[in-house]
Short mmCIF file of C-alpha atoms in Angstrom, two decimals:
data_model
loop_
_atom_site.label_atom_id
_atom_site.label_comp_id
_atom_site.label_asym_id
_atom_site.label_seq_id
_atom_site.Cartn_x
_atom_site.Cartn_y
_atom_site.Cartn_z
CA UNK A 140 -51.93 -93.11 249.91
CA UNK A 141 -54.45 -90.90 251.60
CA UNK A 142 -57.17 -89.40 249.43
CA UNK A 143 -58.51 -86.65 251.68
CA UNK A 144 -61.08 -84.80 249.51
CA UNK A 145 -58.81 -84.95 246.48
CA UNK A 146 -59.64 -85.19 242.79
CA UNK A 147 -57.97 -87.49 240.25
CA UNK A 148 -55.34 -84.94 239.21
CA UNK A 149 -54.32 -84.22 242.79
CA UNK A 150 -54.14 -87.93 243.63
CA UNK A 151 -52.11 -88.75 240.51
CA UNK A 152 -49.62 -85.95 241.16
CA UNK A 153 -49.18 -87.09 244.74
CA UNK A 154 -48.46 -90.64 243.59
CA UNK A 155 -46.03 -89.37 240.97
CA UNK A 156 -44.24 -87.05 243.38
CA UNK A 157 -44.00 -89.32 246.42
CA UNK A 158 -40.72 -91.02 247.28
CA UNK A 159 -39.93 -93.89 249.58
CA UNK A 160 -39.76 -92.66 253.16
CA UNK A 161 -42.18 -89.75 252.67
CA UNK A 162 -44.87 -89.28 255.31
CA UNK A 163 -48.28 -89.18 253.59
CA UNK A 164 -51.30 -87.17 254.81
CA UNK A 165 -49.26 -86.24 257.86
CA UNK A 166 -50.78 -84.07 260.64
CA UNK A 167 -48.64 -80.96 261.22
CA UNK A 168 -49.64 -78.02 263.45
CA UNK A 169 -53.34 -78.79 263.08
CA UNK A 170 -53.23 -79.30 259.31
CA UNK A 171 -53.03 -82.44 257.17
CA UNK A 172 -50.03 -82.20 254.83
CA UNK A 173 -49.90 -84.13 251.55
CA UNK A 174 -46.28 -85.23 251.95
CA UNK A 175 -43.48 -84.57 254.43
CA UNK A 176 -39.94 -85.24 253.24
CA UNK A 177 -36.89 -84.61 255.41
CA UNK A 178 -38.74 -81.90 257.32
CA UNK A 179 -40.07 -80.15 254.19
CA UNK A 180 -43.87 -79.88 253.97
CA UNK A 181 -45.07 -80.61 250.42
CA UNK A 182 -48.53 -79.50 249.35
CA UNK A 183 -50.05 -80.41 245.98
CA UNK A 184 -52.18 -77.45 244.89
CA UNK A 185 -53.95 -77.84 241.56
CA UNK A 186 -55.81 -74.52 241.84
CA UNK A 187 -57.17 -71.98 244.31
CA UNK A 188 -54.01 -70.75 246.03
CA UNK A 189 -56.03 -68.10 247.87
CA UNK A 190 -57.76 -70.85 249.85
CA UNK A 191 -54.42 -71.90 251.34
CA UNK A 192 -53.15 -68.42 252.27
CA UNK A 193 -53.85 -68.74 256.00
CA UNK A 194 -52.52 -72.31 256.13
CA UNK A 195 -49.38 -71.31 254.25
CA UNK A 196 -48.66 -68.39 256.55
CA UNK A 197 -49.01 -70.52 259.69
CA UNK A 198 -46.87 -73.36 258.36
CA UNK A 199 -44.08 -71.10 257.08
CA UNK A 200 -43.64 -69.73 260.58
CA UNK A 201 -41.95 -73.00 261.61
CA UNK A 202 -41.38 -75.13 258.49
CA UNK A 203 -40.03 -74.96 254.94
CA UNK A 204 -42.92 -75.48 252.51
CA UNK A 205 -42.94 -76.56 248.88
CA UNK A 206 -46.12 -76.03 246.86
CA UNK A 207 -46.40 -78.30 243.82
CA UNK A 208 -48.62 -76.88 241.06
CA UNK A 209 -49.41 -78.36 237.63
CA UNK A 210 -49.33 -76.29 234.45
CA UNK A 211 -50.95 -78.05 231.48
CA UNK A 212 -48.76 -77.50 228.43
CA UNK A 213 -51.20 -79.71 226.52
CA UNK A 214 -54.81 -80.49 227.38
CA UNK A 215 -57.39 -82.75 225.80
CA UNK A 216 -61.06 -81.85 226.21
CA UNK A 217 -63.06 -85.03 226.76
CA UNK A 218 -66.86 -84.82 226.67
CA UNK A 219 -68.91 -87.56 228.32
CA UNK A 220 -72.64 -88.27 228.39
CA UNK A 221 -74.80 -88.88 231.47
CA UNK A 222 -73.59 -92.49 231.61
CA UNK A 223 -69.92 -91.46 231.53
CA UNK A 224 -69.42 -92.65 227.94
CA UNK A 225 -66.93 -90.55 225.96
CA UNK A 226 -68.64 -88.73 223.08
CA UNK A 227 -65.70 -86.66 221.84
CA UNK A 228 -62.04 -85.94 222.53
CA UNK A 229 -60.13 -83.01 221.09
CA UNK A 230 -56.89 -81.23 221.81
CA UNK A 231 -57.26 -77.73 223.25
CA UNK A 232 -55.54 -74.94 221.27
CA UNK A 233 -54.39 -73.43 224.58
CA UNK A 234 -50.93 -74.30 225.91
CA UNK A 235 -49.80 -73.41 229.41
CA UNK A 236 -46.47 -71.79 230.29
CA UNK A 237 -44.78 -71.46 233.71
CA UNK A 238 -45.78 -67.79 234.01
CA UNK A 239 -49.44 -68.84 234.14
CA UNK A 240 -48.91 -69.63 237.83
CA UNK A 241 -49.09 -65.92 238.62
CA UNK A 242 -52.84 -66.02 238.03
CA UNK A 243 -52.96 -68.19 241.17
CA UNK A 244 -50.16 -66.55 243.17
CA UNK A 245 -52.04 -63.26 243.51
CA UNK A 246 -53.87 -64.96 246.39
CA UNK A 247 -50.69 -65.58 248.42
CA UNK A 248 -48.53 -62.53 247.67
CA UNK A 249 -47.86 -61.95 251.38
CA UNK A 250 -45.71 -65.10 251.42
CA UNK A 251 -43.79 -64.91 248.14
CA UNK A 252 -40.70 -63.30 249.68
CA UNK A 253 -40.53 -65.83 252.52
CA UNK A 254 -37.22 -67.73 252.34
CA UNK A 255 -38.93 -70.97 253.40
CA UNK A 256 -41.28 -71.07 250.42
CA UNK A 257 -40.57 -72.77 247.10
CA UNK A 258 -43.04 -73.47 244.30
CA UNK A 259 -42.52 -76.40 241.98
CA UNK A 260 -44.26 -76.09 238.64
CA UNK A 261 -45.00 -79.47 237.12
CA UNK A 262 -45.52 -79.16 233.37
CA UNK A 263 -48.11 -81.72 232.36
CA UNK A 264 -50.32 -83.16 229.70
CA UNK A 265 -53.85 -83.53 231.01
CA UNK A 266 -57.36 -84.62 230.15
CA UNK A 267 -60.26 -82.38 231.17
CA UNK A 268 -63.55 -84.25 231.46
CA UNK A 269 -66.71 -82.24 230.76
CA UNK A 270 -70.36 -83.18 231.21
CA UNK A 271 -73.32 -81.24 229.83
CA UNK A 272 -75.46 -79.61 232.51
CA UNK A 273 -78.04 -77.18 231.05
CA UNK A 274 -78.17 -73.84 232.82
CA UNK A 275 -74.56 -73.97 234.01
CA UNK A 276 -71.26 -72.77 232.50
CA UNK A 277 -73.09 -70.71 229.87
CA UNK A 278 -69.83 -69.56 228.27
CA UNK A 279 -69.09 -73.20 227.43
CA UNK A 280 -72.65 -73.93 226.33
CA UNK A 281 -73.49 -75.81 229.51
CA UNK A 282 -70.40 -78.06 229.47
CA UNK A 283 -69.14 -78.28 233.06
CA UNK A 284 -65.65 -79.45 234.00
CA UNK A 285 -66.09 -82.61 236.06
CA UNK A 286 -62.46 -83.46 236.73
CA UNK A 287 -58.89 -83.24 235.45
CA UNK A 288 -56.71 -86.28 234.86
CA UNK A 289 -52.96 -86.53 234.56
CA UNK A 290 -51.73 -88.02 231.27
CA UNK A 291 -48.01 -87.32 231.52
CA UNK A 292 -45.43 -85.18 233.33
CA UNK A 293 -43.27 -83.34 230.79
CA UNK A 294 -40.93 -81.26 232.96
CA UNK A 295 -40.63 -79.46 236.28
CA UNK A 296 -39.47 -75.97 237.24
CA UNK A 297 -38.61 -75.04 240.83
CA UNK A 298 -38.80 -71.37 241.83
CA UNK A 299 -38.35 -69.49 245.08
CA UNK A 300 -36.42 -66.52 246.33
CA UNK A 301 -35.64 -63.46 244.17
CA UNK A 302 -33.40 -65.35 241.72
CA UNK A 303 -35.97 -68.08 241.21
CA UNK A 304 -38.91 -65.75 240.66
CA UNK A 305 -36.95 -63.48 238.33
CA UNK A 306 -36.07 -66.52 236.17
CA UNK A 307 -39.69 -66.55 235.01
CA UNK A 308 -39.33 -63.11 233.41
CA UNK A 309 -38.83 -63.06 229.62
CA UNK A 310 -35.23 -62.53 228.57
CA UNK A 311 -35.86 -59.68 226.11
CA UNK A 312 -37.83 -57.23 228.26
CA UNK A 313 -36.98 -53.56 227.77
CA UNK A 314 -35.59 -51.73 230.80
CA UNK A 315 -37.78 -50.36 232.26
CA UNK A 316 -40.97 -52.05 231.04
CA UNK A 317 -44.74 -51.88 231.41
CA UNK A 318 -47.15 -54.73 232.04
CA UNK A 319 -48.11 -54.44 228.36
CA UNK A 320 -44.47 -55.11 227.42
CA UNK A 321 -44.42 -58.06 229.82
CA UNK A 322 -47.64 -59.54 228.43
CA UNK A 323 -46.40 -59.14 224.85
CA UNK A 324 -43.13 -60.94 225.59
CA UNK A 325 -45.01 -63.74 227.35
CA UNK A 326 -47.56 -64.04 224.55
CA UNK A 327 -50.28 -63.74 227.18
CA UNK A 328 -53.16 -61.33 227.93
CA UNK A 329 -52.42 -58.00 229.61
CA UNK A 330 -54.14 -59.25 232.76
CA UNK A 331 -51.50 -61.92 233.31
CA UNK A 332 -48.77 -59.33 232.83
CA UNK A 333 -50.42 -57.22 235.52
CA UNK A 334 -50.75 -60.21 237.87
CA UNK A 335 -47.13 -61.20 237.32
CA UNK A 336 -45.83 -57.70 237.99
CA UNK A 337 -47.98 -57.43 241.12
CA UNK A 338 -46.65 -60.72 242.47
CA UNK A 339 -43.03 -59.96 241.62
CA UNK A 340 -43.22 -56.62 243.40
CA UNK A 341 -44.32 -58.47 246.53
CA UNK A 342 -41.55 -61.03 246.00
CA UNK A 343 -38.96 -58.24 245.93
CA UNK A 344 -38.04 -58.86 242.28
CA UNK A 345 -39.58 -55.77 240.67
CA UNK A 346 -39.86 -52.15 241.70
CA UNK A 347 -41.96 -49.34 240.21
CA UNK A 348 -39.66 -46.65 238.80
CA UNK A 349 -42.04 -44.18 237.19
CA UNK A 350 -44.76 -43.90 234.58
CA UNK A 351 -45.08 -43.77 230.83
CA UNK A 352 -48.36 -42.05 230.12
CA UNK A 353 -50.76 -43.82 232.46
CA UNK A 354 -48.74 -47.05 232.62
CA UNK A 355 -46.44 -47.89 235.53
CA UNK A 356 -42.84 -48.61 234.60
CA UNK A 357 -41.12 -51.54 236.30
CA UNK A 358 -37.47 -52.50 236.69
CA UNK A 359 -35.79 -55.58 238.07
CA UNK A 360 -34.20 -55.00 241.46
CA UNK A 361 -30.42 -55.29 241.45
#
C-alpha cells in the first residue's frame, strides 16, 4: 500500500476498502488516486472536502469518482503524555450520523449534481489521540488532536444522484420546511440544517418555495 502523506485513519480505511485487483496510489490525469477499481476512481477523504474541489472537478470530467468518508458513530478520546503513554481514555458523548457529511460537502457543492459522483459514508468507531500543547486549542484546554485511528467499521451508506441525496432527509419533515425544522428532525444544530439545505439545493434535491417570517421554506423536488 502507498502511504502518500496519509494519517493512520486514512491508511486503515484504504486497507479496509481495497480489494484484490485494485490499483493503489495510481497516477491519473496528473493526480495520485488512492484506489482505482474497474475504471472508478476511489478517494478516501477523512476531512477537508474543500481542498479537493479542483481535483474533483477535473477528474469528474472524464471519470466516475467515489469519495469515501468516515463518520464516527462512536469515538474514544485518548490522552497521551509527551512520551506517548496513554493517561486516560473515555468515550465521547457525541455520536455521528450520516447527515454530518454536509458540514464537509459545502466545499464541493458545484459537483454534487454530477452523475459521475458518488459518496460512500463509512460509519465507524474511532479513537482520537490528543496531546497537551499549552497555548494551542484553547477551547479544549490545550489538548490538540494528534491523529485518528480506526477501531471498527459498523456500516456503510452510498449516496449519489437526487434519489441518493434525498435519502438522507428525515422521514417526518413537514412540507414545506425550514432549516430549523430540518435541524430539529436530525437532532443537530441549526447550522447543520442550513448546510444540508444549501448542499441539497445544489444537488437538485431541494428548491426554495417561499418564506415563513424571515426563514426560507424548502420543498423536495418532484
